[in-house]
PDB file of C-alpha atoms in Angstrom:
ATOM      1  CA  THR A 225       0.020   0.022   0.009  1.00 56.00           C
ATOM      2  CA  ALA A 226       2.917   2.230   0.691  1.00 62.00           C
ATOM      3  CA  LEU A 227       4.085   1.777  -2.996  1.00 56.00           C
ATOM      4  CA  VAL A 228       0.680   2.856  -4.323  1.00 57.00           C
ATOM      5  CA  LYS A 229       0.726   5.731  -2.053  1.00 69.00           C
ATOM      6  CA  ARG A 230       4.011   6.953  -3.111  1.00 71.00           C
ATOM      7  CA  TYR A 231       3.353   6.392  -6.732  1.00 66.00           C
ATOM      8  CA  PRO A 232      -0.294   6.772  -7.274  1.00 70.00           C
ATOM      9  CA  HIS A 233      -0.091   6.917 -11.168  1.00 69.00           C
ATOM     10  CA  ASN A 234       1.888   3.808 -11.406  1.00 66.00           C
ATOM     11  CA  GLY A 235      -0.120   0.998 -12.826  1.00 67.00           C
ATOM     12  CA  GLN A 236       2.494  -1.653 -11.943  1.00 70.00           C
ATOM     13  CA  ALA A 237       2.214  -0.726  -8.280  1.00 65.00           C
ATOM     14  CA  HIS A 238      -1.666  -0.929  -8.448  1.00 54.00           C
ATOM     15  CA  LEU A 239      -1.417  -4.310 -10.193  1.00 64.00           C
ATOM     16  CA  LEU A 240       1.018  -5.672  -7.676  1.00 66.00           C
ATOM     17  CA  LEU A 241      -1.112  -4.514  -4.762  1.00 61.00           C
ATOM     18  CA  ALA A 242      -4.101  -5.973  -6.508  1.00 59.00           C
ATOM     19  CA  GLN A 243      -2.311  -9.416  -6.904  1.00 65.00           C
ATOM     20  CA  VAL A 244      -1.143  -9.621  -3.324  1.00 67.00           C
ATOM     21  CA  LEU A 245      -4.722  -8.646  -1.998  1.00 62.00           C
ATOM     22  CA  LEU A 246      -6.214 -11.369  -4.212  1.00 61.00           C
ATOM     23  CA  LYS A 247      -3.773 -13.911  -2.946  1.00 70.00           C
ATOM     24  CA  GLN A 248      -4.196 -12.666   0.636  1.00 67.00           C
ATOM     25  CA  THR A 249      -8.093 -13.316   0.242  1.00 75.00           C
ATOM     26  CA  ARG A 250      -7.544 -16.740  -1.405  1.00 77.00           C
ATOM     27  CA  TYR A 251      -4.887 -17.816   1.225  1.00 71.00           C
ATOM     28  CA  ARG A 252      -7.397 -16.652   4.108  1.00 72.00           C
ATOM     29  CA  GLU A 253     -10.302 -18.775   2.486  1.00 78.00           C
ATOM     30  CA  ALA A 254      -7.914 -21.755   2.242  1.00 72.00           C
ATOM     31  CA  CYS A 255      -6.887 -21.317   5.910  1.00 72.00           C
ATOM     32  CA  ARG A 256     -10.385 -21.244   7.013  1.00 75.00           C
ATOM     33  CA  LEU A 257     -11.212 -24.524   5.060  1.00 81.00           C
ATOM     34  CA  ALA A 258      -7.875 -26.317   5.946  1.00 82.00           C
ATOM     35  CA  PRO A 259      -6.402 -24.567   9.180  1.00 84.00           C
ATOM     36  CA  ASN A 260      -3.344 -26.881   9.035  1.00 86.00           C
ATOM     37  CA  SER A 261      -2.572 -26.438   5.359  1.00 85.00           C
ATOM     38  CA  LEU A 262       1.107 -25.390   5.270  1.00 88.00           C
ATOM     39  CA  ASP A 263       0.819 -23.896   1.843  1.00 88.00           C
ATOM     40  CA  ALA A 264      -2.185 -21.788   2.864  1.00 85.00           C
ATOM     41  CA  LEU A 265      -0.355 -20.711   6.159  1.00 89.00           C
ATOM     42  CA  LEU A 266       2.802 -19.776   4.538  1.00 92.00           C
ATOM     43  CA  GLY A 267       1.397 -18.112   1.635  1.00 89.00           C
ATOM     44  CA  LEU A 268      -0.941 -15.866   3.784  1.00 87.00           C
ATOM     45  CA  ALA A 269       2.128 -15.227   6.054  1.00 92.00           C
ATOM     46  CA  GLN A 270       4.064 -13.957   3.116  1.00 91.00           C
ATOM     47  CA  SER A 271       1.091 -11.888   1.716  1.00 87.00           C
ATOM     48  CA  LEU A 272       0.604 -10.284   5.134  1.00 89.00           C
ATOM     49  CA  SER A 273       4.175  -9.582   5.455  1.00 92.00           C
ATOM     50  CA  PHE A 274       4.405  -7.812   2.148  1.00 86.00           C
ATOM     51  CA  LEU A 275       1.444  -5.754   3.397  1.00 85.00           C
ATOM     52  CA  ASN A 276       3.547  -4.727   6.503  1.00 91.00           C
ATOM     53  CA  GLN A 277       1.219  -6.687   8.786  1.00 91.00           C
ATOM     54  CA  HIS A 278       4.208  -8.650  10.372  1.00 96.00           C
ATOM     55  CA  GLU A 279       2.534  -9.500  13.659  1.00 96.00           C
ATOM     56  CA  GLU A 280      -0.121 -11.666  12.124  1.00 94.00           C
ATOM     57  CA  ALA A 281       2.305 -12.981   9.425  1.00 95.00           C
ATOM     58  CA  MET A 282       4.705 -13.998  12.245  1.00 97.00           C
ATOM     59  CA  ARG A 283       1.782 -15.704  14.093  1.00 96.00           C
ATOM     60  CA  LEU A 284       0.909 -17.658  10.888  1.00 94.00           C
ATOM     61  CA  ALA A 285       4.441 -18.723  10.263  1.00 96.00           C
ATOM     62  CA  GLN A 286       4.994 -19.788  13.926  1.00 97.00           C
ATOM     63  CA  GLN A 287       1.906 -21.737  13.376  1.00 96.00           C
ATOM     64  CA  ALA A 288       3.340 -23.491  10.484  1.00 96.00           C
ATOM     65  CA  ARG A 289       6.446 -24.247  12.366  1.00 97.00           C
ATOM     66  CA  GLY A 290       4.408 -25.952  15.043  1.00 96.00           C
ATOM     67  CA  ILE A 291       3.074 -28.326  12.328  1.00 96.00           C
ATOM     68  CA  ALA A 292       6.176 -28.941  10.544  1.00 97.00           C
ATOM     69  CA  PRO A 293       9.263 -27.772  12.511  1.00 97.00           C
ATOM     70  CA  LYS A 294      11.759 -29.431  10.084  1.00 96.00           C
ATOM     71  CA  LEU A 295      10.546 -28.025   6.842  1.00 96.00           C
ATOM     72  CA  VAL A 296      13.148 -25.546   5.328  1.00 96.00           C
ATOM     73  CA  ALA A 297      10.188 -23.424   3.749  1.00 95.00           C
ATOM     74  CA  VAL A 298       8.824 -22.772   7.114  1.00 97.00           C
ATOM     75  CA  TRP A 299      12.272 -21.384   8.511  1.00 97.00           C
ATOM     76  CA  ILE A 300      12.849 -19.369   5.265  1.00 96.00           C
ATOM     77  CA  THR A 301       9.355 -17.859   5.446  1.00 96.00           C
ATOM     78  CA  LEU A 302       9.810 -17.120   9.216  1.00 97.00           C
ATOM     79  CA  GLY A 303      13.228 -15.587   8.464  1.00 97.00           C
ATOM     80  CA  ASN A 304      11.973 -13.414   5.599  1.00 96.00           C
ATOM     81  CA  ILE A 305       9.244 -12.053   7.891  1.00 97.00           C
ATOM     82  CA  GLN A 306      11.543 -11.208  10.720  1.00 98.00           C
ATOM     83  CA  LYS A 307      13.998  -9.583   8.388  1.00 97.00           C
ATOM     84  CA  ALA A 308      11.083  -7.455   6.940  1.00 95.00           C
ATOM     85  CA  ALA A 309      10.088  -6.603  10.604  1.00 96.00           C
ATOM     86  CA  HIS A 310      13.560  -5.527  11.173  1.00 96.00           C
ATOM     87  CA  GLU A 311      14.323  -8.430  13.676  1.00 97.00           C
ATOM     88  CA  LEU A 312      17.456  -9.164  12.109  1.00 97.00           C
ATOM     89  CA  GLU A 313      19.083 -11.444  14.783  1.00 97.00           C
ATOM     90  CA  ALA A 314      15.998 -13.649  14.845  1.00 98.00           C
ATOM     91  CA  ALA A 315      16.029 -13.862  10.988  1.00 98.00           C
ATOM     92  CA  ILE A 316      19.572 -15.003  11.080  1.00 97.00           C
ATOM     93  CA  ALA A 317      18.764 -17.679  13.624  1.00 98.00           C
ATOM     94  CA  SER A 318      15.764 -18.782  11.410  1.00 98.00           C
ATOM     95  CA  TYR A 319      17.964 -19.049   8.376  1.00 97.00           C
ATOM     96  CA  GLU A 320      20.515 -20.932  10.290  1.00 96.00           C
ATOM     97  CA  LYS A 321      17.922 -23.205  11.545  1.00 97.00           C
ATOM     98  CA  ALA A 322      16.961 -23.778   7.785  1.00 97.00           C
ATOM     99  CA  LEU A 323      20.582 -24.452   6.979  1.00 95.00           C
ATOM    100  CA  ALA A 324      20.703 -27.036   9.638  1.00 96.00           C
ATOM    101  CA  PHE A 325      17.781 -28.990   8.027  1.00 96.00           C
ATOM    102  CA  ALA A 326      19.209 -28.464   4.372  1.00 94.00           C
ATOM    103  CA  PRO A 327      22.980 -27.627   4.532  1.00 92.00           C
ATOM    104  CA  GLY A 328      23.055 -27.923   0.618  1.00 89.00           C
ATOM    105  CA  ASP A 329      20.303 -25.357  -0.066  1.00 92.00           C
ATOM    106  CA  TRP A 330      21.899 -22.466  -1.843  1.00 93.00           C
ATOM    107  CA  LYS A 331      18.746 -20.543  -1.543  1.00 92.00           C
ATOM    108  CA  VAL A 332      19.084 -20.396   2.131  1.00 94.00           C
ATOM    109  CA  TYR A 333      22.562 -18.951   1.735  1.00 94.00           C
ATOM    110  CA  ARG A 334      20.994 -16.498  -0.634  1.00 94.00           C
ATOM    111  CA  ALA A 335      18.390 -15.184   1.991  1.00 94.00           C
ATOM    112  CA  LEU A 336      21.119 -15.019   4.699  1.00 94.00           C
ATOM    113  CA  SER A 337      23.534 -13.231   2.546  1.00 95.00           C
ATOM    114  CA  HIS A 338      21.866  -9.888   2.912  1.00 91.00           C
ATOM    115  CA  LEU A 339      22.367 -10.267   6.877  1.00 96.00           C
ATOM    116  CA  ILE A 340      25.632 -11.660   7.207  1.00 96.00           C
ATOM    117  CA  VAL A 341      29.361 -11.346   6.128  1.00 97.00           C
ATOM    118  CA  PHE A 342      30.738 -14.424   4.647  1.00 97.00           C
ATOM    119  CA  LYS A 343      34.135 -15.842   5.681  1.00 96.00           C
ATOM    120  CA  GLN A 344      36.693 -17.573   3.716  1.00 96.00           C
ATOM    121  CA  GLU A 345      35.796 -21.007   5.075  1.00 96.00           C
ATOM    122  CA  SER A 346      31.963 -20.625   4.404  1.00 94.00           C
ATOM    123  CA  PRO A 347      30.632 -23.698   2.471  1.00 94.00           C
ATOM    124  CA  VAL A 348      28.817 -21.272   0.205  1.00 94.00           C
ATOM    125  CA  PHE A 349      31.595 -21.045  -2.203  1.00 95.00           C
ATOM    126  CA  GLU A 350      31.887 -24.786  -2.960  1.00 94.00           C
ATOM    127  CA  LEU A 351      28.071 -25.394  -2.618  1.00 94.00           C
ATOM    128  CA  VAL A 352      27.215 -22.718  -5.156  1.00 95.00           C
ATOM    129  CA  LYS A 353      29.991 -23.696  -7.576  1.00 92.00           C
ATOM    130  CA  ALA A 354      28.803 -27.138  -7.567  1.00 91.00           C
ATOM    131  CA  CYS A 355      25.236 -26.310  -8.318  1.00 92.00           C
ATOM    132  CA  ILE A 356      25.770 -23.447 -10.719  1.00 91.00           C
ATOM    133  CA  GLU A 357      26.658 -25.518 -13.867  1.00 84.00           C
ATOM    134  CA  LYS A 358      24.000 -28.249 -13.298  1.00 89.00           C
ATOM    135  CA  GLU A 359      21.599 -29.096 -16.124  1.00 91.00           C
ATOM    136  CA  GLY A 360      18.116 -27.815 -15.669  1.00 93.00           C
ATOM    137  CA  ILE A 361      18.881 -24.755 -13.694  1.00 92.00           C
ATOM    138  CA  SER A 362      16.705 -21.910 -14.783  1.00 93.00           C
ATOM    139  CA  ASP A 363      18.429 -18.665 -16.069  1.00 94.00           C
ATOM    140  CA  ARG A 364      17.052 -16.718 -12.887  1.00 94.00           C
ATOM    141  CA  ASP A 365      18.317 -19.275 -10.455  1.00 95.00           C
ATOM    142  CA  ARG A 366      21.879 -19.247 -12.359  1.00 95.00           C
ATOM    143  CA  ALA A 367      21.907 -15.470 -12.242  1.00 95.00           C
ATOM    144  CA  ASP A 368      20.974 -15.461  -8.396  1.00 96.00           C
ATOM    145  CA  MET A 369      23.665 -18.108  -7.855  1.00 96.00           C
ATOM    146  CA  HIS A 370      26.202 -15.510  -9.479  1.00 97.00           C
ATOM    147  CA  PHE A 371      25.023 -12.827  -7.609  1.00 97.00           C
ATOM    148  CA  LEU A 372      25.378 -14.736  -4.291  1.00 97.00           C
ATOM    149  CA  LEU A 373      28.848 -15.732  -5.199  1.00 97.00           C
ATOM    150  CA  GLY A 374      29.679 -12.131  -6.046  1.00 97.00           C
ATOM    151  CA  LYS A 375      28.381 -10.852  -2.700  1.00 97.00           C
ATOM    152  CA  ALA A 376      30.380 -13.630  -0.890  1.00 97.00           C
ATOM    153  CA  TYR A 377      33.724 -12.872  -2.740  1.00 98.00           C
ATOM    154  CA  LEU A 378      33.201  -9.165  -1.979  1.00 97.00           C
ATOM    155  CA  ASP A 379      32.878 -10.186   1.707  1.00 98.00           C
ATOM    156  CA  ILE A 380      36.225 -11.754   1.630  1.00 98.00           C
ATOM    157  CA  HIS A 381      37.887  -9.020  -0.419  1.00 98.00           C
ATOM    158  CA  LYS A 382      38.293 -11.004  -3.622  1.00 97.00           C
ATOM    159  CA  ASP A 383      36.986  -8.063  -5.700  1.00 97.00           C
ATOM    160  CA  GLU A 384      38.224  -9.693  -9.015  1.00 98.00           C
ATOM    161  CA  GLN A 385      36.215 -12.955  -8.524  1.00 97.00           C
ATOM    162  CA  ALA A 386      33.359 -10.953  -7.196  1.00 97.00           C
ATOM    163  CA  PHE A 387      33.204  -8.835 -10.404  1.00 98.00           C
ATOM    164  CA  PHE A 388      33.300 -11.898 -12.426  1.00 97.00           C
ATOM    165  CA  HIS A 389      30.224 -13.355 -10.861  1.00 97.00           C
ATOM    166  CA  TYR A 390      28.362 -10.068 -11.149  1.00 97.00           C
ATOM    167  CA  GLU A 391      29.187  -9.822 -14.767  1.00 97.00           C
ATOM    168  CA  GLU A 392      28.022 -13.537 -15.217  1.00 96.00           C
ATOM    169  CA  ALA A 393      24.899 -12.753 -13.314  1.00 96.00           C
ATOM    170  CA  ASN A 394      23.970  -9.807 -15.741  1.00 95.00           C
ATOM    171  CA  ARG A 395      25.082 -11.722 -18.728  1.00 95.00           C
ATOM    172  CA  VAL A 396      22.786 -14.667 -17.893  1.00 91.00           C
ATOM    173  CA  MET A 397      19.819 -12.416 -17.331  1.00 86.00           C
TER     174      MET A 397
END
């Protein structure tokens, strides 16, 4: 809603808000019909967080955590909501919990990368390098992996390698 208020003549902003509100309505109905549906709980939590309704979003994500405490998507969603609510330490802890359940999931490192400084010994380097050339990876994921490596290399002051990965990310997109 803040985006629409700031740019009242931007059709894209209005369309995005309409899509989020429609999803929110559908997820609310899904939660009413199936209160333990993880897809509905997490979808509604994400929609509410996007609308800056972080308290309710957090409550729903925590409800999902109670249903599936080892599901990586629950911890990533919870971390994303905490990050949006500026609860950065809690977000880092949630992402680290996701990594405990899925140490090979590069997308968790992508979420975490906005909140931490990578160190030389971080597994992100080998993990993402192994994933980046696999068959069947979408261009979007490949670009995201390059952006992640670019940020990680900047963190350890390897600017040339960082620049290479940023260039690759832009080339792929």
